[in-house]
Short mmCIF file of C-alpha atoms in Angstrom, two decimals:
data_model
loop_
_atom_site.label_atom_id
_atom_site.label_comp_id
_atom_site.label_asym_id
_atom_site.label_seq_id
_atom_site.Cartn_x
_atom_site.Cartn_y
_atom_site.Cartn_z
CA MET A 1 0.00 0.00 0.00
CA LYS A 2 2.76 2.37 0.90
CA LEU A 3 4.45 1.55 -2.39
CA ARG A 4 1.27 2.23 -4.34
CA LEU A 5 0.77 5.57 -2.57
CA GLY A 6 4.34 6.39 -3.44
CA TYR A 7 3.66 5.74 -7.12
CA TYR A 8 0.56 7.91 -6.94
CA ALA A 9 2.51 10.68 -5.27
CA ALA A 10 5.30 10.44 -7.82
CA GLY A 11 2.78 10.43 -10.65
CA ALA A 12 0.98 13.45 -9.23
CA ALA A 13 4.28 15.28 -8.81
CA ALA A 14 5.28 14.47 -12.39
CA LEU A 15 1.91 15.68 -13.65
CA ALA A 16 2.21 18.85 -11.62
CA LEU A 17 5.67 19.49 -13.05
CA ALA A 18 4.45 18.83 -16.58
CA LEU A 19 1.66 21.35 -16.14
CA LEU A 20 3.97 24.07 -14.92
CA PRO A 21 5.47 26.55 -17.36
CA ALA A 22 9.17 26.00 -17.95
CA PRO A 23 11.24 27.33 -15.05
CA VAL A 24 13.19 30.49 -15.65
CA ASN A 25 16.59 31.22 -14.20
CA ILE A 26 16.77 34.98 -14.05
CA HIS A 27 20.49 34.79 -13.40
CA ALA A 28 21.18 32.78 -16.53
CA ALA A 29 24.01 34.24 -18.62
CA GLN A 30 22.92 35.50 -21.99
CA ASN A 31 25.03 37.17 -24.62
CA TYR A 32 22.24 39.52 -25.44
CA ALA A 33 19.91 39.79 -22.53
CA GLY A 34 16.38 38.91 -23.48
CA GLU A 35 17.40 37.41 -26.81
CA ASN A 36 16.42 33.91 -25.77
CA ALA A 37 13.07 34.89 -24.45
CA ASP A 38 10.39 32.32 -25.15
CA LEU A 39 7.35 34.27 -26.20
CA LYS A 40 4.90 31.44 -26.67
CA PRO A 41 1.50 31.89 -25.03
CA LEU A 42 0.96 29.57 -22.12
CA PRO A 43 -1.33 26.57 -22.63
CA LYS A 44 -4.36 26.18 -20.41
CA GLY A 45 -2.29 23.95 -18.16
CA GLY A 46 -5.21 22.08 -16.67
CA PRO A 47 -8.49 22.84 -14.92
CA THR A 48 -9.08 25.72 -12.56
CA PRO A 49 -7.61 24.90 -9.13
CA ARG A 50 -10.18 25.08 -6.35
CA THR A 51 -10.08 25.63 -2.63
CA ALA A 52 -11.67 23.25 -0.14
CA ASP A 53 -14.91 25.25 -0.20
CA GLY A 54 -15.20 24.75 -3.95
CA HIS A 55 -14.37 28.29 -5.07
CA PRO A 56 -11.70 28.89 -7.69
CA ASP A 57 -8.29 29.40 -6.11
CA LEU A 58 -6.80 32.57 -7.58
CA SER A 59 -3.45 32.10 -5.86
CA GLY A 60 -0.31 32.48 -7.93
CA VAL A 61 2.22 34.92 -9.32
CA TRP A 62 0.59 36.56 -12.30
CA PHE A 63 2.19 38.43 -15.20
CA HIS A 64 0.22 40.65 -17.53
CA GLY A 65 -0.19 39.25 -20.99
CA LEU A 66 -0.24 35.67 -22.13
CA VAL A 67 3.33 34.39 -21.80
CA GLY A 68 3.71 34.08 -18.04
CA LYS A 69 6.64 36.42 -17.78
CA THR A 70 7.71 39.99 -18.33
CA VAL A 71 9.76 40.43 -21.43
CA GLU A 72 10.88 44.01 -21.31
CA GLY A 73 9.70 45.85 -24.37
CA ARG A 74 9.54 42.69 -26.42
CA LEU A 75 6.02 41.50 -25.91
CA PRO A 76 4.22 41.54 -29.27
CA ALA A 77 0.78 43.10 -29.22
CA SER A 78 -0.86 39.73 -29.87
CA LEU A 79 0.58 38.39 -26.62
CA ARG A 80 -0.16 41.42 -24.50
CA GLU A 81 -3.00 41.90 -22.17
CA PHE A 82 -6.02 42.69 -24.29
CA ASP A 83 -7.35 43.81 -27.62
CA PRO A 84 -8.05 47.57 -27.44
CA LYS A 85 -10.62 47.21 -30.22
CA GLU A 86 -12.83 45.42 -27.71
CA GLU A 87 -12.93 48.41 -25.39
CA ASP A 88 -14.76 51.73 -25.66
CA PRO A 89 -12.94 54.93 -24.69
CA PRO A 90 -13.89 56.35 -21.29
CA PRO A 91 -17.10 58.45 -21.61
CA PHE A 92 -15.81 61.63 -20.04
CA GLN A 93 -18.15 64.50 -19.28
CA PRO A 94 -17.27 67.54 -21.47
CA TRP A 95 -15.55 69.44 -18.67
CA ALA A 96 -13.41 66.41 -17.83
CA ALA A 97 -12.47 65.85 -21.48
CA GLU A 98 -11.42 69.50 -21.66
CA LYS A 99 -9.33 69.19 -18.51
CA LEU A 100 -7.55 66.18 -20.01
CA LYS A 101 -6.23 68.23 -22.93
CA MET A 102 -2.70 68.77 -21.74
CA SER A 103 0.79 68.41 -23.11
CA ASP A 104 2.73 65.16 -22.90
CA VAL A 105 5.07 66.72 -20.37
CA LYS A 106 2.23 67.82 -18.08
CA VAL A 107 0.81 64.31 -18.26
CA GLU A 108 4.17 62.90 -17.24
CA LEU A 109 4.35 65.28 -14.29
CA GLY A 110 1.09 63.89 -12.97
CA ARG A 111 1.81 60.21 -13.39
CA ALA A 112 2.11 57.93 -10.37
CA SER A 113 5.34 56.34 -11.59
CA VAL A 114 7.05 59.70 -12.07
CA ASN A 115 6.06 60.68 -8.53
CA CYS A 116 6.77 57.27 -6.94
CA LEU A 117 3.12 57.01 -5.90
CA PRO A 118 1.01 53.84 -5.78
CA ARG A 119 -1.08 53.01 -8.83
CA GLY A 120 -4.11 52.35 -6.59
CA VAL A 121 -7.26 50.57 -7.70
CA PRO A 122 -7.92 49.71 -10.45
CA GLY A 123 -4.50 50.93 -11.55
CA MET A 124 -2.81 47.97 -9.91
CA PHE A 125 -4.37 45.90 -12.69
CA LEU A 126 -5.01 48.40 -15.49
CA ILE A 127 -1.70 50.25 -15.54
CA ASN A 128 0.71 47.90 -13.88
CA PRO A 129 3.32 46.32 -16.13
CA TYR A 130 4.86 44.39 -13.24
CA PRO A 131 3.73 41.05 -11.80
CA ILE A 132 1.39 40.58 -8.87
CA GLN A 133 0.92 37.71 -6.44
CA LEU A 134 -2.48 36.60 -5.18
CA ILE A 135 -2.75 34.55 -2.00
CA GLN A 136 -6.23 33.23 -1.28
CA THR A 137 -7.39 32.02 2.09
CA PRO A 138 -10.96 30.95 3.01
CA GLY A 139 -11.91 34.46 4.08
CA GLN A 140 -9.44 36.78 2.35
CA LEU A 141 -7.63 37.50 -0.86
CA VAL A 142 -4.20 39.06 -0.43
CA GLN A 143 -2.77 40.93 -3.40
CA LEU A 144 0.93 41.70 -3.46
CA ASP A 145 2.23 44.04 -6.13
CA GLU A 146 5.87 43.99 -7.10
CA LEU A 147 5.55 47.62 -8.14
CA ASN A 148 6.32 49.78 -5.11
CA ASN A 149 5.95 46.70 -2.85
CA ASN A 150 2.27 47.54 -2.71
CA TRP A 151 -0.42 45.29 -1.20
CA ARG A 152 -4.08 45.02 -0.25
CA VAL A 153 -6.15 42.53 1.72
CA ILE A 154 -9.70 41.94 0.51
CA PRO A 155 -12.27 40.28 2.79
CA LEU A 156 -14.47 37.87 0.87
CA ASP A 157 -17.65 37.95 2.95
CA GLY A 158 -19.38 40.72 1.02
CA HIS A 159 -20.06 42.90 4.04
CA PRO A 160 -21.27 46.50 3.54
CA HIS A 161 -18.84 49.35 3.02
CA THR A 162 -17.80 51.57 5.91
CA LYS A 163 -19.83 54.77 5.96
CA ASP A 164 -17.67 57.77 5.01
CA ALA A 165 -14.52 55.69 4.91
CA ASP A 166 -11.28 57.64 4.79
CA PRO A 167 -9.81 57.57 1.29
CA THR A 168 -6.91 55.22 0.59
CA PHE A 169 -4.93 54.55 -2.59
CA ASN A 170 -6.39 51.06 -2.90
CA GLY A 171 -9.78 52.00 -1.50
CA GLU A 172 -12.01 49.80 0.60
CA GLY A 173 -12.32 46.59 -1.41
CA ILE A 174 -14.86 43.98 -0.29
CA GLY A 175 -15.22 40.73 -2.20
CA HIS A 176 -17.94 38.18 -2.76
CA TRP A 177 -18.34 35.24 -5.10
CA ASP A 178 -20.76 35.35 -8.02
CA GLY A 179 -20.51 31.76 -9.23
CA ASP A 180 -16.88 31.29 -10.23
CA THR A 181 -16.25 35.05 -10.48
CA LEU A 182 -14.80 36.97 -7.56
CA VAL A 183 -16.42 40.41 -7.50
CA ILE A 184 -14.56 43.10 -5.57
CA ASP A 185 -16.53 46.23 -4.80
CA VAL A 186 -14.29 49.23 -4.12
CA THR A 187 -15.08 52.72 -2.83
CA GLY A 188 -13.13 55.37 -0.94
CA ILE A 189 -10.29 55.65 -3.47
CA ASP A 190 -7.75 58.43 -3.05
CA GLU A 191 -8.26 61.07 -5.73
CA ARG A 192 -4.54 61.17 -6.50
CA THR A 193 -4.81 57.91 -8.43
CA TRP A 194 -5.42 57.73 -12.16
CA ASN A 195 -7.26 55.00 -14.02
CA ASN A 196 -4.91 55.11 -16.99
CA PHE A 197 -1.48 56.43 -17.93
CA THR A 198 -2.75 59.62 -19.49
CA GLY A 199 -4.57 61.50 -16.81
CA TRP A 200 -7.91 59.78 -16.24
CA PHE A 201 -8.57 61.36 -12.87
CA HIS A 202 -11.59 60.52 -10.75
CA SER A 203 -13.77 62.00 -8.04
CA ASP A 204 -14.47 61.01 -4.45
CA GLU A 205 -17.60 59.29 -5.74
CA GLU A 206 -15.76 56.78 -7.87
CA HIS A 207 -17.11 53.26 -7.47
CA VAL A 208 -15.06 50.41 -8.91
CA ILE A 209 -16.38 46.90 -9.48
CA GLU A 210 -13.63 44.40 -10.26
CA ARG A 211 -14.26 40.91 -11.59
CA LEU A 212 -11.63 38.20 -11.38
CA ARG A 213 -11.86 34.77 -12.99
CA ARG A 214 -9.44 31.90 -13.36
CA PRO A 215 -10.77 30.06 -16.42
CA ASP A 216 -8.01 27.45 -16.29
CA ARG A 217 -4.83 26.79 -14.40
CA ASN A 218 -2.53 29.20 -16.23
CA HIS A 219 -4.78 32.21 -16.83
CA LEU A 220 -6.40 34.98 -14.81
CA ASP A 221 -9.00 37.31 -16.33
CA TYR A 222 -9.70 40.76 -14.97
CA GLN A 223 -12.49 43.08 -15.95
CA VAL A 224 -13.51 46.30 -14.26
CA THR A 225 -16.49 48.63 -14.30
CA ILE A 226 -15.93 52.22 -13.21
CA GLU A 227 -18.80 54.44 -12.12
CA ASP A 228 -18.05 58.08 -11.44
CA PRO A 229 -21.07 60.38 -11.72
CA LYS A 230 -18.93 63.50 -11.34
CA VAL A 231 -16.47 62.68 -14.14
CA LEU A 232 -18.06 60.11 -16.49
CA SER A 233 -21.33 60.47 -18.38
CA LYS A 234 -22.06 56.77 -17.86
CA PRO A 235 -20.28 53.75 -16.34
CA TRP A 236 -17.32 52.35 -18.26
CA THR A 237 -16.45 48.68 -18.48
CA SER A 238 -13.04 47.53 -19.61
CA SER A 239 -12.39 44.67 -21.94
CA VAL A 240 -11.17 41.50 -20.28
CA ARG A 241 -7.51 41.92 -19.32
CA HIS A 242 -5.48 38.74 -19.45
CA TRP A 243 -2.82 37.75 -16.95
CA SER A 244 -0.88 34.51 -16.97
CA LEU A 245 0.78 32.32 -14.38
CA GLY A 246 4.50 32.84 -13.89
CA ARG A 247 7.13 30.84 -12.08
CA GLU A 248 9.37 33.71 -11.09
CA PRO A 249 9.01 35.21 -7.64
CA LEU A 250 8.16 38.85 -7.10
CA LEU A 251 11.24 41.02 -6.75
CA GLU A 252 11.81 43.96 -4.44
CA TYR A 253 10.83 47.30 -5.90
CA TYR A 254 11.17 50.43 -3.83
CA CYS A 255 10.99 53.67 -5.78
CA THR A 256 13.98 55.50 -4.34
CA HIS A 257 15.62 57.63 -7.01
CA ASN A 258 13.68 59.25 -9.77
CA GLU A 259 15.15 62.16 -11.69
CA GLU A 260 12.24 62.30 -14.09
CA VAL A 261 10.30 64.86 -12.05
CA ASN A 262 13.03 67.47 -12.40
CA GLN A 263 13.57 66.59 -16.05
CA TYR A 264 9.91 67.09 -16.84
CA LYS A 265 9.70 70.29 -14.79
CA GLU A 266 12.59 71.72 -16.79
CA LEU A 267 10.98 70.67 -20.06
CA ASP A 268 7.65 72.14 -18.98
CA GLN A 269 9.33 75.41 -18.05
CA LYS A 270 11.11 75.58 -21.41
CA GLN A 271 7.90 74.87 -23.27
CA THR A 272 6.02 77.50 -21.29
CA GLN A 273 8.71 80.10 -21.95
CA SER A 274 8.93 79.31 -25.65
CA GLY A 275 5.18 78.96 -26.08
CA LYS A 276 5.77 75.69 -27.93
CA THR A 277 4.26 72.70 -26.24
CA ASP A 278 4.29 69.18 -27.54
CA SER A 279 1.07 67.74 -28.85
CA PRO A 280 -1.77 68.47 -26.43
CA ARG A 281 -4.26 65.67 -26.07
CA MET B 1 44.49 53.83 -8.15
CA LYS B 2 45.42 53.68 -11.75
CA ARG B 3 42.64 55.27 -13.65
CA GLN B 4 42.18 54.78 -17.31
CA LEU B 5 42.01 57.88 -19.40
CA PRO B 6 38.70 58.71 -20.87
CA VAL B 7 38.57 57.39 -24.35
CA LEU B 8 37.41 59.14 -27.44
CA LEU B 9 33.74 59.76 -27.52
CA MET B 10 32.23 58.43 -30.66
CA ALA B 11 29.19 60.58 -30.42
CA PHE B 12 28.21 60.42 -34.02
CA LEU B 13 24.57 61.26 -34.30
CA CYS B 14 22.75 58.71 -36.34
CA THR B 15 19.65 58.95 -38.40
CA CYS B 16 17.73 56.32 -36.53
CA VAL B 17 14.67 54.70 -37.95
CA PRO B 18 11.77 56.57 -36.40
CA VAL B 19 9.92 54.42 -33.95
CA THR B 20 6.22 54.39 -34.51
CA PHE B 21 4.84 54.60 -31.04
CA ALA B 22 2.53 57.42 -30.17
CA HIS B 23 2.39 59.43 -26.96
CA HIS B 24 4.47 57.92 -24.24
CA SER B 25 6.80 58.79 -21.45
CA TYR B 26 10.01 57.90 -23.26
CA GLN B 27 9.22 60.22 -26.12
CA ALA B 28 8.42 63.06 -23.74
CA GLU B 29 11.88 62.93 -22.18
CA PHE B 30 14.20 61.49 -24.82
CA ASP B 31 14.69 61.84 -28.56
CA ALA B 32 14.56 58.43 -30.23
CA THR B 33 15.95 59.95 -33.43
CA LYS B 34 19.15 61.17 -31.76
CA CYS B 35 20.94 58.05 -30.63
CA VAL B 36 24.69 57.91 -30.14
CA ASP B 37 27.52 55.58 -29.26
CA VAL B 38 29.44 56.84 -26.26
CA LYS B 39 32.74 55.22 -25.33
CA GLY B 40 34.22 56.12 -22.00
CA THR B 41 35.10 55.11 -18.47
CA LEU B 42 32.37 53.93 -16.14
CA THR B 43 32.55 55.87 -12.89
CA LYS B 44 29.46 54.99 -10.84
CA VAL B 45 26.14 53.19 -10.79
CA ASP B 46 23.04 54.05 -8.76
CA TRP B 47 21.21 50.72 -8.34
CA ASP B 48 17.74 52.19 -7.83
CA ASN B 49 14.12 52.08 -8.96
CA PRO B 50 12.30 53.16 -10.99
CA HIS B 51 15.45 53.47 -13.11
CA ILE B 52 19.09 52.75 -12.67
CA TYR B 53 21.44 55.62 -13.34
CA PHE B 54 25.04 55.13 -14.31
CA TYR B 55 27.75 57.64 -15.05
CA MET B 56 30.63 57.70 -17.46
CA ASP B 57 33.52 60.03 -18.26
CA ALA B 58 33.93 60.42 -21.99
CA ALA B 59 35.75 62.85 -24.24
CA ASP B 60 34.12 64.70 -27.08
CA THR B 61 35.70 65.11 -30.51
CA THR B 62 37.87 67.97 -29.22
CA GLY B 63 39.20 65.88 -26.37
CA LYS B 64 37.22 67.65 -23.68
CA VAL B 65 36.09 65.18 -21.05
CA GLY B 66 32.54 65.36 -19.75
CA SER B 67 30.52 63.36 -17.27
CA TRP B 68 27.54 61.57 -18.81
CA THR B 69 24.42 60.45 -17.00
CA PHE B 70 22.56 57.46 -18.40
CA GLU B 71 19.10 56.32 -17.36
CA GLY B 72 18.17 52.65 -17.71
CA HIS B 73 15.48 50.12 -16.86
CA SER B 74 13.95 49.40 -13.47
CA LEU B 75 15.73 46.81 -11.37
CA PRO B 76 13.24 43.96 -11.91
CA ALA B 77 13.38 44.54 -15.65
CA LEU B 78 17.17 44.36 -15.60
CA GLN B 79 17.25 41.34 -13.33
CA ARG B 80 14.74 39.40 -15.39
CA ASN B 81 16.81 40.17 -18.48
CA GLY B 82 19.91 38.74 -16.81
CA THR B 83 21.76 41.94 -15.92
CA HIS B 84 22.82 42.54 -12.33
CA ARG B 85 24.60 45.16 -10.26
CA VAL B 86 27.83 43.19 -10.46
CA ASP B 87 27.86 43.69 -14.23
CA PHE B 88 28.31 47.39 -13.54
CA VAL B 89 30.39 47.34 -10.38
CA GLN B 90 33.07 45.04 -11.76
CA ASN B 91 33.51 47.40 -14.69
CA ILE B 92 33.89 50.68 -12.80
CA GLY B 93 37.11 52.27 -14.02
CA LYS B 94 36.97 50.30 -17.25
CA VAL B 95 36.07 51.36 -20.76
CA LEU B 96 32.55 50.61 -21.97
CA THR B 97 30.48 51.56 -24.94
CA VAL B 98 26.95 52.75 -24.36
CA ARG B 99 24.30 53.06 -27.02
CA ALA B 100 21.87 55.73 -25.89
CA CYS B 101 19.36 58.30 -27.07
CA MET B 102 19.77 61.91 -26.03
CA ALA B 103 17.60 63.78 -23.54
CA LYS B 104 15.44 66.53 -24.96
CA ASN B 105 16.65 68.75 -22.14
CA GLY B 106 20.13 68.80 -23.61
CA GLY B 107 23.39 68.19 -21.80
CA LEU B 108 25.28 64.94 -21.45
CA ARG B 109 22.23 62.96 -20.51
CA ALA B 110 20.72 60.06 -22.36
CA ALA B 111 18.51 56.97 -22.13
CA ALA B 112 20.74 53.94 -22.39
CA GLU B 113 19.72 51.13 -24.71
CA THR B 114 22.68 48.78 -24.38
CA ILE B 115 26.10 48.64 -22.82
CA THR B 116 28.98 46.61 -24.21
CA THR B 117 31.26 45.47 -21.41
CA PRO B 118 34.99 44.76 -21.88
CA ASP B 119 34.27 41.03 -22.14
CA GLY B 120 32.26 41.73 -25.28
CA ARG B 121 28.85 41.06 -23.78
CA VAL B 122 26.02 43.30 -24.82
CA HIS B 123 23.47 44.00 -22.10
CA VAL B 124 20.11 45.53 -22.83
CA VAL B 125 19.89 48.00 -19.97
CA GLY B 126 17.13 50.27 -21.18
CA VAL B 127 14.47 50.74 -23.77
CA ASP B 128 16.04 49.61 -27.04
CA VAL B 129 13.95 51.88 -29.24
CA GLU B 130 16.13 51.30 -32.26
CA HIS B 131 15.14 47.64 -32.24
CA GLY B 132 11.46 48.25 -31.75
CA GLN B 133 11.29 48.06 -27.97
CA SER B 134 9.12 50.26 -25.86
CA ALA B 135 8.97 50.86 -22.14
CA PRO B 136 6.34 48.84 -20.26
CA GLN B 137 4.17 51.84 -19.60
CA ASP B 138 4.62 52.88 -23.21
CA SER B 139 3.37 49.52 -24.37
CA TYR B 140 0.29 50.04 -22.29
CA ARG B 141 -0.24 53.51 -23.57
CA ALA B 142 0.27 52.49 -27.17
CA HIS B 143 -2.41 49.88 -27.01
CA THR B 144 -4.82 51.47 -24.60
CA ASN B 145 -4.79 54.86 -26.30
CA ASN B 146 -6.51 56.39 -23.35
#
């Protein structure tokens, strides 16, 4: 009996290894770094893993796009996160659209990355080119972001929001299951966050509904609806953003030295003095 | 400490193939059509996020030595591409060639694409715009267009 169990265990281990994407040694010597990158989309890798209570287990280290890794600047559009043709532009109210007409340099000066600020929610999915790790327990989902060593803990019991909650970058996110979809309802998001790279600001009334699915072992789907009656003329729903299971651990990322702010301030000053700005949006 | 003399700067401006990405952070700060080879002595590296910075003494065509500042990738991007701090530190005081695109602000400041170390290895240390690369956030911006 022990022997048979051993065979089963060995077989299960072999199957588990076969289902995993190929391991990556980030210290491997390469003559031209990145040249050997394998850019094949990951296979399904097996059925959706489930926790003891039957819900999908979203745990894993997830990379945006379909190849299960970050390949700096070399990810072809077909392997990236989503097809922009499947997504409508944000329906800004006229005053908000007018406010968004600013030069490239002014946009840069407001960006979270230039100011070493957190992306917030839903930025940690929508505008985050770095991997995340999800750790699911029976009552909580923990999200770790490599970018800025950011994190959030989401209770999964669907309880009501706190009345007049203080704003935070990641907001107050409360999850519940809708079938195999984890729905995270988020309010109280700090108004310093943007929803995209180019200035999509929001009000204190922003309400974000995130939907997470794990359709198979190697893939995570994310879709978000943003309601903001002060800024948008109607709710906006993103296309489904695809993330894929990686085998590399998260790395440390503290934003400690960014000279871009001063560079952009100088450029902005020069453009203001000369009266020649780059293309306003 | 014996210090190698700065070597001739080969700052020949090239007519690079224009890269067809729209609005993005790289283009706001650097000029992808003004890329140069700079050969000089590595003096220092700042191993930091969101970009590494490294510094090199190099002479211009008249022999005047200047101190260059190069901006590169974030640390995770470098590490996942197989480049580590030791690749810089062990070459401080040695002659390297950097391929980089000039800052729009002027001065001896540029976005590094690659460095060639004395052992002949070429490391991609920044956005290699001349070979079609774009920064992660630029990729997002190019295909979100919002």
